[in-house]
CSV table of C-alpha atoms and ligand atoms in Angstrom, one decimal:
chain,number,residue,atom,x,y,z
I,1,UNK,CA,-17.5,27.0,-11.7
I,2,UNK,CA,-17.0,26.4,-8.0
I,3,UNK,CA,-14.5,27.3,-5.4
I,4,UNK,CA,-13.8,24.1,-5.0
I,5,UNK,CA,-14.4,20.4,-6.2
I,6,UNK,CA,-14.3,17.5,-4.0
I,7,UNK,CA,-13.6,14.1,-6.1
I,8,UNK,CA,-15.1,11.5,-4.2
I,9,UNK,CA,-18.8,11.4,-2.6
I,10,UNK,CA,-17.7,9.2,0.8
I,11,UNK,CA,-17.4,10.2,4.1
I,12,UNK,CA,-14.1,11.7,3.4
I,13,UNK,CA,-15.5,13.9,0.6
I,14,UNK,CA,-18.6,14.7,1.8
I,15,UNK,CA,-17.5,15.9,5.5
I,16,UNK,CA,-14.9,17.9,3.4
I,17,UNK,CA,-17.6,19.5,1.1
I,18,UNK,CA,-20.1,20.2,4.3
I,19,UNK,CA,-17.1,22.2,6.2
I,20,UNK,CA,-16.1,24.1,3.1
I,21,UNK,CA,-19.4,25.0,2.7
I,22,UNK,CA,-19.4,26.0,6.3
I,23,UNK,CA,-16.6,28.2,5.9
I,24,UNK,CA,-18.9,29.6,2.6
I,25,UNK,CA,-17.1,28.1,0.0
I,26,UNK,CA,-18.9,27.0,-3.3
I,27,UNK,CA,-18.5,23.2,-3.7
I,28,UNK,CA,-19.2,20.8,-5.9
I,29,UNK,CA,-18.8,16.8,-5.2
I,30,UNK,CA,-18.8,14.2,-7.9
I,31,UNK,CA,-18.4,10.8,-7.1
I,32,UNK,CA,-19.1,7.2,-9.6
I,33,UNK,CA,-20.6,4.1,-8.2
I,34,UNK,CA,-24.0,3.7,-5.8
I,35,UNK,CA,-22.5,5.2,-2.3
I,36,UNK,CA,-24.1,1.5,-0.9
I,37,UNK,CA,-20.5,0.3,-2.4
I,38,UNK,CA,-18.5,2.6,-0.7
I,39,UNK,CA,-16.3,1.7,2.3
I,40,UNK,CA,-17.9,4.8,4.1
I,41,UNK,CA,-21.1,2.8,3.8
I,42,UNK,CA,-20.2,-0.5,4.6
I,43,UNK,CA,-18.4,1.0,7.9
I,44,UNK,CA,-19.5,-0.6,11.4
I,45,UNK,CA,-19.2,2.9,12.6
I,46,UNK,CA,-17.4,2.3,16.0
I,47,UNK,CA,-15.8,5.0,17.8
I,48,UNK,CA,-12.9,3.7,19.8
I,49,UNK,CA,-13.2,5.1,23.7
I,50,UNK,CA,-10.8,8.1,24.0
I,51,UNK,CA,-9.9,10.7,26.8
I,52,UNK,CA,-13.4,12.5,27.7
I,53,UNK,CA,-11.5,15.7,29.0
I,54,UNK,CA,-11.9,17.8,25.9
I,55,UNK,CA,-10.3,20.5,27.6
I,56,UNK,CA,-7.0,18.6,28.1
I,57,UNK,CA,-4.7,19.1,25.5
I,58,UNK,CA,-4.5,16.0,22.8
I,59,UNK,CA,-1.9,13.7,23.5
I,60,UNK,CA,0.3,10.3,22.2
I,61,UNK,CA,1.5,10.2,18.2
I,62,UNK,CA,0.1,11.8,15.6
I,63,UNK,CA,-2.7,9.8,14.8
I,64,UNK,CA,-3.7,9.4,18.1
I,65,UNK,CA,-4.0,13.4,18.8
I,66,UNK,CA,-5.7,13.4,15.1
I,67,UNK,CA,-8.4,10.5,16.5
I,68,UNK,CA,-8.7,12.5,19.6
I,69,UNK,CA,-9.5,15.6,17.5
I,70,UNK,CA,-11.6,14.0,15.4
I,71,UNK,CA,-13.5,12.3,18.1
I,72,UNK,CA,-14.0,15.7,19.7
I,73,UNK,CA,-15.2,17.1,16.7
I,74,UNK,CA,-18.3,14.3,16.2
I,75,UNK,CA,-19.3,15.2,19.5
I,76,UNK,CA,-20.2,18.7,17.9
I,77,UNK,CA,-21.2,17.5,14.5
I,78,UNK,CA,-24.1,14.9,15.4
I,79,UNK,CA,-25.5,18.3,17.0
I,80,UNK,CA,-25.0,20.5,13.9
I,81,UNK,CA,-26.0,17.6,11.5
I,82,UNK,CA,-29.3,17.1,13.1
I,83,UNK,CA,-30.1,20.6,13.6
I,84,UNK,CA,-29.7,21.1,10.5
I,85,UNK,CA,-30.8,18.4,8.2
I,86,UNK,CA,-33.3,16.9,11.4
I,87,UNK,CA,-31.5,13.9,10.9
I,88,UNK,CA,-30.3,11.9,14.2
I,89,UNK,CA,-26.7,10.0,12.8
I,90,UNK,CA,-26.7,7.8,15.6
I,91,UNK,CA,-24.5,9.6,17.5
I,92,UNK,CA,-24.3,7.2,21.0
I,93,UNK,CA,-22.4,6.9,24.1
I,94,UNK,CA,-23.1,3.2,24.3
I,95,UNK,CA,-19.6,2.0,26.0
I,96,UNK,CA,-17.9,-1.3,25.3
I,97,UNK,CA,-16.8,-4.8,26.7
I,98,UNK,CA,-13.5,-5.9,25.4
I,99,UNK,CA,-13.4,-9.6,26.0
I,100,UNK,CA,-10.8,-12.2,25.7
I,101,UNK,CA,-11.0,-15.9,25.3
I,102,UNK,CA,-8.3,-16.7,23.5
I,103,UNK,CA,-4.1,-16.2,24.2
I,104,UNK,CA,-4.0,-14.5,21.0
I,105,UNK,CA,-6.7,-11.8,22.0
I,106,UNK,CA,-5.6,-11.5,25.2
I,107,UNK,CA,-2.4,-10.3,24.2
I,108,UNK,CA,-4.2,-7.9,21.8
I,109,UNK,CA,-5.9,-6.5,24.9
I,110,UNK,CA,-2.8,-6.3,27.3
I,111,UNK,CA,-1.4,-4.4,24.2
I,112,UNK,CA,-4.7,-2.0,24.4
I,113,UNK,CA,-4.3,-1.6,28.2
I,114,UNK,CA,-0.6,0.1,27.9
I,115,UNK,CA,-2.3,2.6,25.4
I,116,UNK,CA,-6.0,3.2,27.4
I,117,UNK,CA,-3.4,4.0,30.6
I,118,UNK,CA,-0.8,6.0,28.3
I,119,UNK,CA,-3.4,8.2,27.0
I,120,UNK,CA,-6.3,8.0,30.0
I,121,UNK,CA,-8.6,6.3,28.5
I,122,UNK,CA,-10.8,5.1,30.9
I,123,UNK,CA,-11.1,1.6,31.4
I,124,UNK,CA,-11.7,-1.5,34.0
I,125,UNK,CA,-11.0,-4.7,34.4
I,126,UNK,CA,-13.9,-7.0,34.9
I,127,UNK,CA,-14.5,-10.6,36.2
I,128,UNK,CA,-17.0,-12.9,34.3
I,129,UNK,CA,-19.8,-12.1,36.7
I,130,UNK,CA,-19.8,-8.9,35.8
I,131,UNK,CA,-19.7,-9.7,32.1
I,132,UNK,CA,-22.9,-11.5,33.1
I,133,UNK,CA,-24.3,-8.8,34.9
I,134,UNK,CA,-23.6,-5.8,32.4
I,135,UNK,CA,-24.3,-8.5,29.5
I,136,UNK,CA,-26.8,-11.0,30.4
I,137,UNK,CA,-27.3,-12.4,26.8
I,138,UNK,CA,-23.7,-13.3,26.8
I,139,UNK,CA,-24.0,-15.4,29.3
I,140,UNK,CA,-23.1,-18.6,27.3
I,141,UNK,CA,-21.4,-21.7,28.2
I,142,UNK,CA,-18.7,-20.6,25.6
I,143,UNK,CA,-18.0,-17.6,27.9
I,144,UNK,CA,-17.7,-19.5,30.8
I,145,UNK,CA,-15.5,-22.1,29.5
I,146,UNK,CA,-12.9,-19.7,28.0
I,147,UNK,CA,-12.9,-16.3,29.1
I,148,UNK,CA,-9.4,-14.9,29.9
I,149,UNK,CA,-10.0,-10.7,30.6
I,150,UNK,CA,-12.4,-8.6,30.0
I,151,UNK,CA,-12.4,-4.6,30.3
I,152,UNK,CA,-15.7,-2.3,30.3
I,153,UNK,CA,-14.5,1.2,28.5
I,154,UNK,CA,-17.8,3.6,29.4
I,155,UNK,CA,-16.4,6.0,26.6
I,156,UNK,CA,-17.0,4.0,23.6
I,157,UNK,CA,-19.4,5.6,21.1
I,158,UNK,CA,-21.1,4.2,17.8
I,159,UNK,CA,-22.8,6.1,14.6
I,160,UNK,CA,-24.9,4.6,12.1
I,161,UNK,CA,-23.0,5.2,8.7
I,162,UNK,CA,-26.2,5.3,6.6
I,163,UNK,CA,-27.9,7.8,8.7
I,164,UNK,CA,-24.7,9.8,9.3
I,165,UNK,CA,-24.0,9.5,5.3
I,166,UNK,CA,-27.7,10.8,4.9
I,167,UNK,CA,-27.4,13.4,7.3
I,168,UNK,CA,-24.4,14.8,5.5
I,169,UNK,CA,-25.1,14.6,2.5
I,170,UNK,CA,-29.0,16.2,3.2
I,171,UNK,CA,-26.4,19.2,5.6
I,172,UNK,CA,-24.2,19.6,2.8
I,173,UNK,CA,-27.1,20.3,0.2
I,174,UNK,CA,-28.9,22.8,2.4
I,175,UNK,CA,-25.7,24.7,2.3
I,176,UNK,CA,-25.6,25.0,-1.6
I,177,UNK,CA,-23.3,22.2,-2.7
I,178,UNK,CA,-24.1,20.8,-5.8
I,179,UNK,CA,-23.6,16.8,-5.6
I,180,UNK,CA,-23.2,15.1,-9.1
I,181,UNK,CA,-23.5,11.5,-8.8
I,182,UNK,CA,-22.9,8.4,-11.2
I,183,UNK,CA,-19.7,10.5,-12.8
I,184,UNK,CA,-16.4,9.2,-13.1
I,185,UNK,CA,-13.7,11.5,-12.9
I,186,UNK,CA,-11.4,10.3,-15.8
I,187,UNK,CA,-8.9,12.7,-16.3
I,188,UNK,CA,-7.3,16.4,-15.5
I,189,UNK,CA,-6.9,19.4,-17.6
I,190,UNK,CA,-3.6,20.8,-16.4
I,191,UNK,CA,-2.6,24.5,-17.3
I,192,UNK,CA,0.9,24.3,-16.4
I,193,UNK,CA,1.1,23.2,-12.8
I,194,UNK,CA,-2.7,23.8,-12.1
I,195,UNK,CA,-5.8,21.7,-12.3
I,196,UNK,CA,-8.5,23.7,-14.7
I,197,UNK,CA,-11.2,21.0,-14.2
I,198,UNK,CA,-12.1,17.5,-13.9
I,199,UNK,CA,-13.4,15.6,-16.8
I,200,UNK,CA,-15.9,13.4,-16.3
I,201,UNK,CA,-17.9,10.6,-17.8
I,202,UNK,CA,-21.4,9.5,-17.0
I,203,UNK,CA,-22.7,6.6,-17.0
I,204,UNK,CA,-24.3,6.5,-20.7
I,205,UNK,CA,-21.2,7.9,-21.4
I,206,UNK,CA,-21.3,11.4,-21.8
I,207,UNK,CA,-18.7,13.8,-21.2
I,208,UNK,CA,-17.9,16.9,-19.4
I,209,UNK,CA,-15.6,19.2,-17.6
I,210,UNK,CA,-16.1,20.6,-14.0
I,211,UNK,CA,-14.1,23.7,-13.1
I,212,UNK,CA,-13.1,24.9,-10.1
I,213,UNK,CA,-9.9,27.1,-8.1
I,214,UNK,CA,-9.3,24.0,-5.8
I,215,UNK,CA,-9.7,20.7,-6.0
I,216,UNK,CA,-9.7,17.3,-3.3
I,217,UNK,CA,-9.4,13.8,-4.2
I,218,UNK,CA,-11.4,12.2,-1.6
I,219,UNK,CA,-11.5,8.6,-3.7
I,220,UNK,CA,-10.7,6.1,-0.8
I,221,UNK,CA,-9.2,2.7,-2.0
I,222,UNK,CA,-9.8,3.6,-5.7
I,223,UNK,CA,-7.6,6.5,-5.2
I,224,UNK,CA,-3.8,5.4,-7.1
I,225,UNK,CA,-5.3,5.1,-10.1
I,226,UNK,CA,-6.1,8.7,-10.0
I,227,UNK,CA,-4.0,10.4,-8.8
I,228,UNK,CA,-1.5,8.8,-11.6
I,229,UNK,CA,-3.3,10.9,-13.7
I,230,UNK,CA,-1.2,13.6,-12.1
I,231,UNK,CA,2.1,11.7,-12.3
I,232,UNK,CA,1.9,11.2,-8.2
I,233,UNK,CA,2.5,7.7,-7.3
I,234,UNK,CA,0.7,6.9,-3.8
I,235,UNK,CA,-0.2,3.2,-3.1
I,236,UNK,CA,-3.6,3.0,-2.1
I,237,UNK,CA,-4.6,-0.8,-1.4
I,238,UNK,CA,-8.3,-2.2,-1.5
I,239,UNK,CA,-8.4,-4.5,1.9
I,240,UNK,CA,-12.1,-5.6,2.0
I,241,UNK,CA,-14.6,-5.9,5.1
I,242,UNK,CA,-17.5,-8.0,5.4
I,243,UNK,CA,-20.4,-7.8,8.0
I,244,UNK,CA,-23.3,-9.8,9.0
I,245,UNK,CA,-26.5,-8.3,10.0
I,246,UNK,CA,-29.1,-10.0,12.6
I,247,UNK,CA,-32.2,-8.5,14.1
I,248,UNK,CA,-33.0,-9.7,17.7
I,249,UNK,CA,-35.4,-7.8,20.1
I,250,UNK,CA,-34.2,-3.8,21.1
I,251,UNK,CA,-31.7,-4.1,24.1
I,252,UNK,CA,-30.6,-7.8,23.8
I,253,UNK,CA,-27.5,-6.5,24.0
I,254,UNK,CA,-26.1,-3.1,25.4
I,255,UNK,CA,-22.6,-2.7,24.7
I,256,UNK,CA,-20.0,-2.9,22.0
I,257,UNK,CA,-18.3,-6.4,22.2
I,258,UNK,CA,-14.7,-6.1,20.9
I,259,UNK,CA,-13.0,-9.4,20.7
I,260,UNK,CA,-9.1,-8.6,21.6
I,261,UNK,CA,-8.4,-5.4,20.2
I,262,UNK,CA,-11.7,-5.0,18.1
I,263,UNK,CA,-10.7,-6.9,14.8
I,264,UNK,CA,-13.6,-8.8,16.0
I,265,UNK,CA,-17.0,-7.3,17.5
I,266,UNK,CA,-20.8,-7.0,18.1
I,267,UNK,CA,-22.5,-3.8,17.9
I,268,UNK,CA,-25.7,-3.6,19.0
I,269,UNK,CA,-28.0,-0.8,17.5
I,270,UNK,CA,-31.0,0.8,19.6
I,271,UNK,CA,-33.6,-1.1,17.5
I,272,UNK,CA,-32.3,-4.3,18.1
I,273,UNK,CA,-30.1,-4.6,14.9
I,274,UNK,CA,-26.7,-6.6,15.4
I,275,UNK,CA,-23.9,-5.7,13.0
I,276,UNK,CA,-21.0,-8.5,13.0
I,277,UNK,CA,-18.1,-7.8,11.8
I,278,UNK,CA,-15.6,-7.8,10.1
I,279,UNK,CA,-13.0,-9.7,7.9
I,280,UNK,CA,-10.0,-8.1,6.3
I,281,UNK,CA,-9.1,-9.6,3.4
I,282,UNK,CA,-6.9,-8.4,0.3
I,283,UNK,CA,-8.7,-9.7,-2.4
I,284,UNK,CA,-8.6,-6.5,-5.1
I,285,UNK,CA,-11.5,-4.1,-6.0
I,286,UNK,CA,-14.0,-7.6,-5.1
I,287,UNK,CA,-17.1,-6.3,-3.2
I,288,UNK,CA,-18.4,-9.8,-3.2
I,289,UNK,CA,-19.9,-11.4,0.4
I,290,UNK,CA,-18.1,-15.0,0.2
I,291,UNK,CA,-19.8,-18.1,2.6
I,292,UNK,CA,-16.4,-18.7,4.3
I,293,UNK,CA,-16.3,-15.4,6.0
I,294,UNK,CA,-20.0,-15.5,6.8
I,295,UNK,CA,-19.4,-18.7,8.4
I,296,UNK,CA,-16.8,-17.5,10.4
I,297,UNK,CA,-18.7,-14.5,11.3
I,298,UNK,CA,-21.3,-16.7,12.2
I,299,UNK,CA,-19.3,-18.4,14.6
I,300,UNK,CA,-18.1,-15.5,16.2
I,301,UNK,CA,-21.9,-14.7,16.8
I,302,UNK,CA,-22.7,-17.9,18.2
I,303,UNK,CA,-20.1,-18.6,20.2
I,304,UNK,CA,-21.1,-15.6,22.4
I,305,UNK,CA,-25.0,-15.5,21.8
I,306,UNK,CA,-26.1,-19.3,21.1
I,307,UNK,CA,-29.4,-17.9,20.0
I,308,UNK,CA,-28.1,-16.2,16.8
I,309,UNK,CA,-27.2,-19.8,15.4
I,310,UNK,CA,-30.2,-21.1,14.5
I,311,UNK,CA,-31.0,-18.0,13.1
I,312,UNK,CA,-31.1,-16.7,9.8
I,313,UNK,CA,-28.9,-13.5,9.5
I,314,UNK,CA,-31.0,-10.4,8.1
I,315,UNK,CA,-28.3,-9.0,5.7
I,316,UNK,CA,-24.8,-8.9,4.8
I,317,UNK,CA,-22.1,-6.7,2.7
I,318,UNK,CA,-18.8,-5.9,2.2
I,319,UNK,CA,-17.1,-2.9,1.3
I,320,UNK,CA,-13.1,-2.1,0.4
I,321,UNK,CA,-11.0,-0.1,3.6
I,322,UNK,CA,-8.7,2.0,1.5
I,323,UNK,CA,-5.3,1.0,2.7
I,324,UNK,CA,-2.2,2.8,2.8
I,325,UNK,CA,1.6,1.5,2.6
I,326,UNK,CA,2.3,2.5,6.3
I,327,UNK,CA,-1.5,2.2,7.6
I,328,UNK,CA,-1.4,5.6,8.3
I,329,UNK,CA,-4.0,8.2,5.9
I,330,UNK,CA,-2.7,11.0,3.7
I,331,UNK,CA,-4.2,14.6,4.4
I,332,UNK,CA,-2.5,17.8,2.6
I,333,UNK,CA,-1.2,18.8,-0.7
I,334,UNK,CA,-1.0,17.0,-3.9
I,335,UNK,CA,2.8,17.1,-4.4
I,336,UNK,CA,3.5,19.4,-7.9
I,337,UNK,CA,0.3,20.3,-8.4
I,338,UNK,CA,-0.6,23.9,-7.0
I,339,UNK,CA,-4.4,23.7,-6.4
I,340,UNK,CA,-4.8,19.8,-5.3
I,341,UNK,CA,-5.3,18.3,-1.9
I,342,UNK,CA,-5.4,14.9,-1.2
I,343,UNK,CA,-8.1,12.8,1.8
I,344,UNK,CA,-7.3,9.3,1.5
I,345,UNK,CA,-6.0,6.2,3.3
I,346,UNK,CA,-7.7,6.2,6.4
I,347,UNK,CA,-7.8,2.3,6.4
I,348,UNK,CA,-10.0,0.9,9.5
I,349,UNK,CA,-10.5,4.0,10.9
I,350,UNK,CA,-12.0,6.6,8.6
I,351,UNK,CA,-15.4,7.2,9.7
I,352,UNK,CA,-13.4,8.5,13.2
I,353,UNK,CA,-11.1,10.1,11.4
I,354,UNK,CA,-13.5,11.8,9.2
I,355,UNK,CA,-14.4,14.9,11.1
I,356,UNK,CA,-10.8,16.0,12.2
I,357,UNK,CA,-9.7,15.2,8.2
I,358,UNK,CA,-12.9,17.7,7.3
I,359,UNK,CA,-11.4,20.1,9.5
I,360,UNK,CA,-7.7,19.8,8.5
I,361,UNK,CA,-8.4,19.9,4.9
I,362,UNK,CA,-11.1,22.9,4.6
I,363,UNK,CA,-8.7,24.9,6.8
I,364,UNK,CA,-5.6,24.4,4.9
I,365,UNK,CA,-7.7,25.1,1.5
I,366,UNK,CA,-9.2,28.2,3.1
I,367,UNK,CA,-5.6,29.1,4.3
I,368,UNK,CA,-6.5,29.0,7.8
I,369,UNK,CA,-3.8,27.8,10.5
I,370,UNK,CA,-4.7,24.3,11.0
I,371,UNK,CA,-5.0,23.2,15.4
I,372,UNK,CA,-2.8,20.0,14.4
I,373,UNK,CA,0.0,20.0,12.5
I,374,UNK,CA,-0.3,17.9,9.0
I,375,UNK,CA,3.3,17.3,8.0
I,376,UNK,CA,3.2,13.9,9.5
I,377,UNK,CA,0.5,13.1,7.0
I,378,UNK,CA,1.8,14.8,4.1
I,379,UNK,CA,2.0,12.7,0.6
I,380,UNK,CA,5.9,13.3,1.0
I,381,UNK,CA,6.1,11.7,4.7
I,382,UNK,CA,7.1,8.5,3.2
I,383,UNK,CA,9.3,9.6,0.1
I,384,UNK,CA,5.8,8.5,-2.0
I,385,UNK,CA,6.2,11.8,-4.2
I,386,UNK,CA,7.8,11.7,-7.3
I,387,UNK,CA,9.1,14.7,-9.0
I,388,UNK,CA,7.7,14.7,-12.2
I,389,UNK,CA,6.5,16.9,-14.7
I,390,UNK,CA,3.1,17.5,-15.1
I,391,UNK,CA,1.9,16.3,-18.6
I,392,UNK,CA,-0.4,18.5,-20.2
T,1,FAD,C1,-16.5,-3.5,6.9
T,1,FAD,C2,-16.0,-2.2,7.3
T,1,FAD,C3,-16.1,-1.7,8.6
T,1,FAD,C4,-15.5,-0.5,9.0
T,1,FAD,N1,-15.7,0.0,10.2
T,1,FAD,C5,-15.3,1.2,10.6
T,1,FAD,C6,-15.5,1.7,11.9
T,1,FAD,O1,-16.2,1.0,12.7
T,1,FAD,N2,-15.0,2.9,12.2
T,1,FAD,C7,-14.3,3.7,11.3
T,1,FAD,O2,-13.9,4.8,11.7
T,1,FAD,N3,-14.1,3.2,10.0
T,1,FAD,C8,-14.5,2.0,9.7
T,1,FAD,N4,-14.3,1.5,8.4
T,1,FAD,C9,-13.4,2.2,7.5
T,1,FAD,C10,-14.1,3.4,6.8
T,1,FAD,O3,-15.3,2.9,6.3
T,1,FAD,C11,-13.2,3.9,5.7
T,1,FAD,O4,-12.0,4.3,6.2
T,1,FAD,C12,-13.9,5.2,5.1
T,1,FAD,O5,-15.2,5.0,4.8
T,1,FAD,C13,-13.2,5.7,3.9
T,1,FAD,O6,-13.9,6.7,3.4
T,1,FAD,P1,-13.6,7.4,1.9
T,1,FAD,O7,-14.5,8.5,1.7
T,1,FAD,O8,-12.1,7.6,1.9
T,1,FAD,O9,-13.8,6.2,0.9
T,1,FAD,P2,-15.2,5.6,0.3
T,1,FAD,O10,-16.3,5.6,1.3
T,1,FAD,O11,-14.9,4.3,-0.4
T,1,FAD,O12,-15.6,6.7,-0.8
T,1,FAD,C14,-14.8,6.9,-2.0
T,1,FAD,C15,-15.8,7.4,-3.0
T,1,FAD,O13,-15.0,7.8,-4.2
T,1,FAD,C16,-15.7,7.5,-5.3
T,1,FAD,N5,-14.8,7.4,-6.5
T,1,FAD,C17,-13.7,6.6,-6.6
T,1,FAD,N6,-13.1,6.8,-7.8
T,1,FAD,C18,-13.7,7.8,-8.4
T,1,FAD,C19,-13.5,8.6,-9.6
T,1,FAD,N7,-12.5,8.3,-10.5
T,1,FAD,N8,-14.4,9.5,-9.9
T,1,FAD,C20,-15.4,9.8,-9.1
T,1,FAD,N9,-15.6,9.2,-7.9
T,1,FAD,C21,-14.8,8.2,-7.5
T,1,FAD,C22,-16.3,6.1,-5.0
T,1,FAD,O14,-17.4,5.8,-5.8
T,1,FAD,C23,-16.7,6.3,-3.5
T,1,FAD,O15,-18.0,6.8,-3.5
T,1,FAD,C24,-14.9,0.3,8.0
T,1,FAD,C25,-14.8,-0.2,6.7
T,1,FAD,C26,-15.3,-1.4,6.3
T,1,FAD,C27,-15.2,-1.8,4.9
């Protein structure tokens, strides 16, 4: 019996577990599957640039002041998580070039550069020579030919999801959590309008119940299914990624290369690793690589560093965004059920979102005043609850 169980062992459920814990709750995570096919570990891990004055107070929508929060927060985590666990996640101020060389993309970026001045993001416009100077891999004939605009953003920061999944996961253990892995969670025992406990189901197939006082579903794209299980109907669509992976020598390239408004983009990691990404394709619960989008990723690639093509690519994966009917995430209370909170949704963005989530979430369970407000992401926001009965 633990304070509270966390349903899901992403980076939603574990950042949720690690600041309960934190706050000195008991906790217990279960979560199915190998976490390589989560979304949490297929993630690029790109922090998009935000406003570096953390003193100023958080500005734009909603989900912007919740990105800047969040953003603020990793700042302080990759600090914590390494001090505790010795594990570095990555954490890294790398900055970015978002390029154009296409109509399309550079109406994506015009679009970016209302928000970057709107919010104070810093940014710059640059010419192709200075492309070539801050990039001088890039320098292809591609480039030349069809560049459009191109901004630097300094403020851009990366993670490495592994290491950062690692890290919390290793944080969250030295803290007491107990972490049951390979369990499904199958069903609820209800007294009245109460979860008791989870039951779960291994993989051999054996059954058990977990009980706890409060409980989080933290299942990312595979959350509807579950949460019908508590007569709450919240659309939660699979929209799948895929990445290609090269290795070229350490510091071939510096920056994060956003094509347009980042659908598209480069990261370079410090070891020479370049992650290519991504595809968004609604194709079910399908974690399958296809050739057609590896091709196309491979295009991207070569267009802008020739080298790469007669290459072969190291690795590649796919994992499923979980997807929500507005694109924004849902963070607060299960709707009729009195001990339930609810992490899911956070589409492209919820290895950013992560930290602030953590936050919101272990506050509100601890009942500690939250520093944003959550009704805009309440289960209700978009009429999605349905009043029901519990069936027990
Ligand atoms: C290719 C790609 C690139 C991305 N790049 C970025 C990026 O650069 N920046 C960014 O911020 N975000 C990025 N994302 C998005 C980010 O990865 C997701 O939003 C985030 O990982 C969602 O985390 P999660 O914990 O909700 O879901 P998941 O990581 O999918 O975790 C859900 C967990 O719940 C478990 N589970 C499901 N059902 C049950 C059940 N019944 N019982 C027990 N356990 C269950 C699953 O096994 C899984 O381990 C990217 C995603 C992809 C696919």
């Amino acid at each position: 019996m633990h304070d509270c169980c966390i349903v899901g062992g992403g980076v939603i459920g574990l950042s949720i577990a690690w600041e309960l814990a934190r706050r000195g709750r008991t906790v217990s995570v279960v979560s199915c599957n190998a976490l390589r096919h989560s979304a949490s570990w297929a993630a690029a891990g790109i922090f998009p640039a935000q406003p570096q004055d953390t003193l100023a107070q958080l500005q734009g929508t909603p989900i912007e002041r919740l990105t800047q929060y969040s953003d603020r927060l990793h700042r302080q985590w990759a600090e914590s998580l390494l001090e505790e666990t010795g594990i570095d996640n990555g954490f890294h101020r790398c900055g970015s070039l978002a390029i154009a060389t296409t109509e399309e993309t550079n109406s994506d970026i015009l679009n970016s550069v209302e928000r970057w001045e709107r919010l104070q993001v810093e940014h710059e416009p640059i010419s192709l020579q200075d492309v070539r100077e801050l990039e001088p891999a890039l320098n292809s004939g591609f480039i030349t030919d069809h560049l459009r605009s191109a901004y630097y953003l300094p403020d851009e920061t990366q993670v490495r999801p592994p290491r950062h999944l690692k890290a919390l996961r290793e944080a969250c253990l030295r803290r007491g959590v107990e972490i049951v892995d390979d369990v499904r969670v199958r069903s609820f025992s209800l007294n009245s309008d109460r979860i008791v406990s989870v039951n779960v189901e291994g993989q051999d197939l054996a059954r058990c119940s977990m009980h706890a006082s409060e409980f989080c579903i933290a299942t990312g794209a595979w959350s509807e299914d579950l949460l019908q299980k508590l007569n709450f109907n919240l659309s939660t669509r699979p929209w799948r990624g895929q990445i290609l992976l090269h290795k070229t020598a350490p510091g071939l390239i510096r920056h994060i290369i956003n094509i347009g408004a980042g659908l598209d983009y480069i990261i370079p990691r410090d070891d020479g690793h370049l992650l290519i990404g991504s595809t968004i394709e609604d194709v079910g619960f399908d974690i399958s690589t296809t050739p057609l989008s590896l091709d196309r990723l491979s295009t991207i690639a070569g267009d802008l560093l020739p080298d790469l093509m007669s290459r072969e690519p190291k690795g590649f994966w796919a994992g499923l965004r979980p997807g929500s009917p507005d694109g924004l995430p849902t963070i607060g209370r299960v709707p009729v059920v009195d001990n339930a909170w609810l992490a899911t949704g956070h589409y492209r963005s919820g290895f950013h979102l992560s930290a602030g989530t953590a936050h919101l979430i272990a506050d509100s369970m601890c009942g500690i005043s939250t520093e944003l407000q959550m009704d805009f992401f309440s289960a209700e926001r978009a009429g999605l609850a349905e009043s029901t009965n519990l069936v027990l």
